[in-house]
Amino acid sequence: MSPLARIATEHGNRLIGASLALITIADLLGTDSAEHHLNSDHIDGLQHAAKVIAEVVKNSGYDLCEKAEQASEGAQ
């Protein structure tokens, strides 16, 4: 497996994990039409979880773009 393919796979797995976590958060906030009786501590935890997930996705995107640019420059 090429270095770029390995990095793409690693980031793809992170993004899949982030999407599953976001689906869970969305369901807890009511998209699943169930009532979850969240208290303020739960809401606070969900807010922090969403922020961390956003950081993971952002960092993966930046890293993947950087590696793709490096691979492109190396191919020229």
Backbone as JSON Lines, residues from 0, in Angstrom:
{"i":0,"aa":"M","n":[0.85,-1.17,0.0],"ca":[0.0,0.0,0.0],"c":[0.9,1.24,0.0]}
{"i":1,"aa":"S","n":[0.57,2.18,-0.85],"ca":[1.37,3.42,-0.93],"c":[1.17,4.25,0.34]}
{"i":2,"aa":"P","n":[2.13,5.13,0.64],"ca":[1.99,5.98,1.83],"c":[0.7,6.81,1.79]}
{"i":3,"aa":"L","n":[0.36,7.35,0.62],"ca":[-0.86,8.16,0.52],"c":[-2.1,7.3,0.75]}
{"i":4,"aa":"A","n":[-2.1,6.09,0.19],"ca":[-3.25,5.2,0.39],"c":[-3.39,4.82,1.87]}
{"i":5,"aa":"R","n":[-2.26,4.59,2.54],"ca":[-2.3,4.26,3.97],"c":[-2.86,5.42,4.78]}
{"i":6,"aa":"I","n":[-2.39,6.63,4.49],"ca":[-2.88,7.82,5.2],"c":[-4.36,8.04,4.91]}
{"i":7,"aa":"A","n":[-4.76,7.87,3.65],"ca":[-6.17,8.04,3.29],"c":[-7.04,7.03,4.05]}
{"i":8,"aa":"T","n":[-6.56,5.8,4.17],"ca":[-7.31,4.78,4.91],"c":[-7.43,5.15,6.39]}
{"i":9,"aa":"E","n":[-6.33,5.61,6.99],"ca":[-6.36,6.02,8.4],"c":[-7.35,7.16,8.62]}
{"i":10,"aa":"H","n":[-7.28,8.16,7.75],"ca":[-8.2,9.3,7.89],"c":[-9.63,8.9,7.58]}
{"i":11,"aa":"G","n":[-9.81,8.02,6.61],"ca":[-11.15,7.53,6.31],"c":[-11.76,6.83,7.51]}
{"i":12,"aa":"N","n":[-10.97,6.03,8.2],"ca":[-11.47,5.35,9.4],"c":[-11.82,6.35,10.49]}
{"i":13,"aa":"R","n":[-11.0,7.41,10.67],"ca":[-11.31,8.44,11.65],"c":[-12.61,9.15,11.3]}
{"i":14,"aa":"L","n":[-12.8,9.45,10.02],"ca":[-14.01,10.15,9.6],"c":[-15.25,9.27,9.78]}
{"i":15,"aa":"I","n":[-15.12,8.0,9.51],"ca":[-16.24,7.08,9.74],"c":[-16.6,7.06,11.23]}
{"i":16,"aa":"G","n":[-15.57,6.96,12.09],"ca":[-15.82,6.99,13.54],"c":[-16.48,8.29,13.97]}
{"i":17,"aa":"A","n":[-16.01,9.41,13.41],"ca":[-16.6,10.71,13.76],"c":[-18.06,10.76,13.3]}
{"i":18,"aa":"S","n":[-18.35,10.23,12.14],"ca":[-19.74,10.26,11.66],"c":[-20.65,9.42,12.54]}
{"i":19,"aa":"L","n":[-20.16,8.28,12.99],"ca":[-20.98,7.44,13.89],"c":[-21.23,8.15,15.21]}
{"i":20,"aa":"A","n":[-20.21,8.84,15.72],"ca":[-20.38,9.6,16.96],"c":[-21.37,10.73,16.77]}
{"i":21,"aa":"L","n":[-21.32,11.42,15.64],"ca":[-22.25,12.51,15.38],"c":[-23.68,12.0,15.22]}
{"i":22,"aa":"I","n":[-23.83,10.84,14.61],"ca":[-25.17,10.24,14.49],"c":[-25.73,9.95,15.88]}
{"i":23,"aa":"T","n":[-24.89,9.43,16.76],"ca":[-25.32,9.15,18.13],"c":[-25.73,10.44,18.84]}
{"i":24,"aa":"I","n":[-24.93,11.49,18.69],"ca":[-25.27,12.78,19.31],"c":[-26.59,13.29,18.76]}
{"i":25,"aa":"A","n":[-26.75,13.23,17.43],"ca":[-28.0,13.7,16.83],"c":[-29.2,12.91,17.36]}
{"i":26,"aa":"D","n":[-29.05,11.61,17.48],"ca":[-30.14,10.78,18.01],"c":[-30.47,11.18,19.45]}
{"i":27,"aa":"L","n":[-29.45,11.4,20.27],"ca":[-29.68,11.8,21.66],"c":[-30.37,13.16,21.75]}
{"i":28,"aa":"L","n":[-30.13,14.0,20.74],"ca":[-30.77,15.32,20.72],"c":[-32.15,15.29,20.08]}
{"i":29,"aa":"G","n":[-32.61,14.11,19.66],"ca":[-34.0,13.97,19.25],"c":[-34.27,13.59,17.82]}
{"i":30,"aa":"T","n":[-33.26,13.41,16.98],"ca":[-33.56,13.05,15.59],"c":[-34.13,11.65,15.45]}
{"i":31,"aa":"D","n":[-33.98,10.83,16.48],"ca":[-34.53,9.48,16.43],"c":[-35.97,9.43,16.93]}
{"i":32,"aa":"S","n":[-36.56,10.59,17.2],"ca":[-37.94,10.74,17.67],"c":[-38.2,10.1,19.03]}
{"i":33,"aa":"A","n":[-37.14,9.75,19.75],"ca":[-37.3,9.2,21.1],"c":[-37.03,10.31,22.11]}
{"i":34,"aa":"E","n":[-37.59,10.17,23.26],"ca":[-37.37,11.14,24.33],"c":[-36.26,10.6,25.23]}
{"i":35,"aa":"H","n":[-35.2,11.39,25.4],"ca":[-34.03,10.91,26.13],"c":[-33.85,11.54,27.5]}
{"i":36,"aa":"H","n":[-34.65,12.54,27.86],"ca":[-34.6,13.17,29.18],"c":[-33.17,13.59,29.56]}
{"i":37,"aa":"L","n":[-32.57,14.41,28.74],"ca":[-31.21,14.87,28.99],"c":[-31.22,16.0,30.02]}
{"i":38,"aa":"N","n":[-30.27,15.94,30.95],"ca":[-30.14,17.04,31.89],"c":[-29.02,17.96,31.42]}
{"i":39,"aa":"S","n":[-28.73,19.01,32.17],"ca":[-27.73,19.99,31.73],"c":[-26.34,19.38,31.63]}
{"i":40,"aa":"D","n":[-26.03,18.41,32.48],"ca":[-24.72,17.74,32.38],"c":[-24.6,16.94,31.08]}
{"i":41,"aa":"H","n":[-25.7,16.29,30.69],"ca":[-25.69,15.55,29.44],"c":[-25.49,16.5,28.25]}
{"i":42,"aa":"I","n":[-26.22,17.61,28.27],"ca":[-26.11,18.59,27.18],"c":[-24.69,19.13,27.12]}
{"i":43,"aa":"D","n":[-24.11,19.44,28.27],"ca":[-22.74,19.94,28.31],"c":[-21.78,18.91,27.72]}
{"i":44,"aa":"G","n":[-21.96,17.65,28.09],"ca":[-21.11,16.58,27.55],"c":[-21.27,16.44,26.05]}
{"i":45,"aa":"L","n":[-22.49,16.54,25.56],"ca":[-22.73,16.44,24.12],"c":[-22.09,17.6,23.37]}
{"i":46,"aa":"Q","n":[-22.16,18.8,23.95],"ca":[-21.53,19.97,23.32],"c":[-20.02,19.77,23.21]}
{"i":47,"aa":"H","n":[-19.41,19.3,24.29],"ca":[-17.97,19.08,24.26],"c":[-17.59,17.96,23.3]}
{"i":48,"aa":"A","n":[-18.4,16.91,23.26],"ca":[-18.13,15.8,22.34],"c":[-18.2,16.28,20.89]}
{"i":49,"aa":"A","n":[-19.2,17.09,20.58],"ca":[-19.33,17.6,19.21],"c":[-18.12,18.46,18.84]}
{"i":50,"aa":"K","n":[-17.63,19.26,19.78],"ca":[-16.47,20.11,19.51],"c":[-15.22,19.26,19.25]}
{"i":51,"aa":"V","n":[-15.03,18.22,20.05],"ca":[-13.87,17.34,19.86],"c":[-13.96,16.63,18.51]}
{"i":52,"aa":"I","n":[-15.14,16.15,18.17],"ca":[-15.33,15.47,16.89],"c":[-15.03,16.43,15.74]}
{"i":53,"aa":"A","n":[-15.48,17.67,15.85],"ca":[-15.21,18.67,14.82],"c":[-13.7,18.89,14.66]}
{"i":54,"aa":"E","n":[-12.98,18.92,15.76],"ca":[-11.52,19.09,15.7],"c":[-10.85,17.91,15.02]}
{"i":55,"aa":"V","n":[-11.31,16.7,15.32],"ca":[-10.75,15.5,14.68],"c":[-10.97,15.55,13.17]}
{"i":56,"aa":"V","n":[-12.18,15.9,12.76],"ca":[-12.49,15.97,11.33],"c":[-11.65,17.05,10.66]}
{"i":57,"aa":"K","n":[-11.57,18.23,11.28],"ca":[-10.79,19.34,10.72],"c":[-9.32,18.95,10.57]}
{"i":58,"aa":"N","n":[-8.75,18.39,11.62],"ca":[-7.33,18.01,11.58],"c":[-7.07,16.91,10.56]}
{"i":59,"aa":"S","n":[-7.98,15.96,10.45],"ca":[-7.83,14.9,9.44],"c":[-7.88,15.49,8.04]}
{"i":60,"aa":"G","n":[-8.78,16.43,7.82],"ca":[-8.88,17.07,6.51],"c":[-7.62,17.83,6.15]}
{"i":61,"aa":"Y","n":[-7.13,18.63,7.09],"ca":[-5.89,19.38,6.83],"c":[-4.72,18.43,6.56]}
{"i":62,"aa":"D","n":[-4.59,17.4,7.38],"ca":[-3.47,16.47,7.23],"c":[-3.56,15.73,5.9]}
{"i":63,"aa":"L","n":[-4.75,15.29,5.55],"ca":[-4.91,14.56,4.29],"c":[-4.61,15.46,3.1]}
{"i":64,"aa":"C","n":[-5.06,16.71,3.14],"ca":[-4.77,17.64,2.04],"c":[-3.27,17.91,1.93]}
{"i":65,"aa":"E","n":[-2.62,18.06,3.08],"ca":[-1.17,18.29,3.07],"c":[-0.43,17.1,2.47]}
{"i":66,"aa":"K","n":[-0.81,15.89,2.86],"ca":[-0.15,14.7,2.33],"c":[-0.42,14.55,0.83]}
{"i":67,"aa":"A","n":[-1.62,14.86,0.4],"ca":[-1.94,14.77,-1.03],"c":[-1.13,15.79,-1.82]}
{"i":68,"aa":"E","n":[-0.95,16.99,-1.27],"ca":[-0.15,18.01,-1.93],"c":[1.32,17.55,-2.02]}
{"i":69,"aa":"Q","n":[1.83,16.98,-0.95],"ca":[3.21,16.49,-0.95],"c":[3.39,15.37,-1.98]}
{"i":70,"aa":"A","n":[2.41,14.48,-2.05],"ca":[2.48,13.38,-3.01],"c":[2.41,13.92,-4.44]}
{"i":71,"aa":"S","n":[1.6,14.94,-4.66],"ca":[1.47,15.54,-5.98],"c":[2.77,16.22,-6.4]}
{"i":72,"aa":"E","n":[3.4,16.91,-5.46],"ca":[4.67,17.58,-5.75],"c":[5.76,16.56,-6.03]}
{"i":73,"aa":"G","n":[5.73,15.44,-5.33],"ca":[6.71,14.38,-5.53],"c":[6.56,13.68,-6.86]}
{"i":74,"aa":"A","n":[5.34,13.67,-7.39],"ca":[5.07,12.98,-8.66],"c":[5.48,13.82,-9.85]}
{"i":75,"aa":"Q","n":[5.71,15.1,-9.65],"ca":[6.04,15.99,-10.77],"c":[7.5,15.99,-11.09]}
